[in-house]
Amino acid sequence: DAMVIQNPRYQVTQFGKPVTLSCSQTLNHNVMYWYQQKSSQAPKLLFHYYDKDFNNEADTPDNFQSRRPNTSFCFLDIRSPGLGDAAMYLCATSSGGRTNTQYFGPGTRLTVL
Amino acid sequence: AQTVTQSQPEMSVQEAETVTLSCTYDTSENNYYLFWYKQPPSRQMILVIRQEAYKQQNATENRFSVNFQKAAKSFSLKISDSQLGDTAMYFCAGNYQLIWGAGTKLIIKP
């Protein structure tokens, strides 16, 4: 089945220690998104790629970076995680067509010690 | 400003009852889509239903239907014959600028 996969599902890191979260998709979608979601809140869009074009949200901290080496994979790098970065990180994809319907992965739960 | 507003932070109903979740929005776009997403506890976000603004007919998906009032910029979700598995956070979203509502926590009681 076509899907969005996130690895790892749970990640524990230490304060200030860089961490990378991974997302892959078999949907062959043009657009990939990274969201941060804190408990019972709406997802907050960090950035998205339309093909190779990177679109950063204005309020996304510089501490968050992303890479998309090919259509299938996208990475979220947190250069120096702080306690406030502990959250669920959701990856989503869409075809980029008119509807822009997003399909989500299961998320990565990040804990910062 | 383009917005999506969900005014009900939490709702609870008995199993088998019908429940309606409200959503209002504001956009200057002419054509757009609106979505309801469901996020069960500790589980994946999934699409429940979507509505194209140009279509007057309300979208339905089995027990889920919407009441789309374009002039009033209202997009409510009706869940009929609610089931325990419907317990989740429900988010309303618009495809313009990828805007999300704050969510409604729905609890279905046995």
mmCIF file of C-alpha atoms in Angstrom, chain A residues 4 9 33 35 37 40-43 45 48 88 90 97-106 109, chain B residues 31 33 35 37 39 42-47 50 52 54 89 91 95 97-98 100-103 105:
data_model
loop_
_atom_site.group_PDB
_atom_site.id
_atom_site.type_symbol
_atom_site.label_atom_id
_atom_site.label_comp_id
_atom_site.label_asym_id
_atom_site.label_seq_id
_atom_site.Cartn_x
_atom_site.Cartn_y
_atom_site.Cartn_z
ATOM 1 C CA VAL A 4 4.036 7.862 4.363
ATOM 2 C CA ARG A 9 8.627 6.558 15.832
ATOM 3 C CA TYR A 33 5.555 18.912 4.702
ATOM 4 C CA TYR A 35 4.691 19.895 11.098
ATOM 5 C CA GLN A 37 2.429 19.244 17.036
ATOM 6 C CA SER A 40 -3.785 18.384 21.784
ATOM 7 C CA GLN A 41 -2.890 21.360 19.622
ATOM 8 C CA ALA A 42 -3.226 21.874 15.915
ATOM 9 C CA PRO A 43 -0.218 20.949 13.809
ATOM 10 C CA LEU A 45 3.630 23.967 9.732
ATOM 11 C CA HIS A 48 7.410 22.313 2.969
ATOM 12 C CA MET A 88 5.283 15.149 17.883
ATOM 13 C CA LEU A 90 4.411 14.961 11.576
ATOM 14 C CA GLY A 97 -2.781 19.505 -7.286
ATOM 15 C CA ARG A 98 -5.943 21.505 -6.870
ATOM 16 C CA THR A 99 -7.201 19.811 -3.767
ATOM 17 C CA ASN A 100 -3.862 19.734 -1.930
ATOM 18 C CA THR A 101 -5.169 16.900 0.210
ATOM 19 C CA GLN A 102 -2.471 15.940 2.685
ATOM 20 C CA TYR A 103 -1.625 12.406 3.732
ATOM 21 C CA PHE A 104 0.161 11.959 7.013
ATOM 22 C CA GLY A 105 2.723 9.630 8.451
ATOM 23 C CA PRO A 106 2.390 8.222 11.979
ATOM 24 C CA ARG A 109 7.592 11.621 19.200
ATOM 25 C CA ASN B 31 -11.826 28.311 -5.195
ATOM 26 C CA TYR B 33 -11.085 22.966 -0.511
ATOM 27 C CA PHE B 35 -11.133 19.306 5.051
ATOM 28 C CA TYR B 37 -9.118 15.415 9.657
ATOM 29 C CA GLN B 39 -6.500 12.163 14.938
ATOM 30 C CA SER B 42 -1.660 8.388 19.867
ATOM 31 C CA ARG B 43 -2.574 7.499 16.324
ATOM 32 C CA GLN B 44 -2.186 8.802 12.815
ATOM 33 C CA MET B 45 -3.920 11.850 11.360
ATOM 34 C CA ILE B 46 -6.347 10.723 8.683
ATOM 35 C CA LEU B 47 -8.623 12.510 6.253
ATOM 36 C CA ARG B 50 -13.301 17.094 2.008
ATOM 37 C CA GLU B 52 -14.775 21.746 -2.801
ATOM 38 C CA TYR B 54 -17.509 25.351 -5.894
ATOM 39 C CA MET B 89 -9.278 15.126 17.936
ATOM 40 C CA PHE B 91 -9.311 19.325 12.910
ATOM 41 C CA ASN B 95 -6.096 24.229 1.527
ATOM 42 C CA GLN B 97 -2.190 28.643 2.977
ATOM 43 C CA LEU B 98 -2.536 25.317 4.742
ATOM 44 C CA TRP B 100 -5.719 24.576 10.497
ATOM 45 C CA GLY B 101 -8.317 25.090 13.185
ATOM 46 C CA ALA B 102 -7.392 24.538 16.833
ATOM 47 C CA GLY B 103 -9.233 21.237 16.975
ATOM 48 C CA LYS B 105 -11.678 16.835 21.179
#
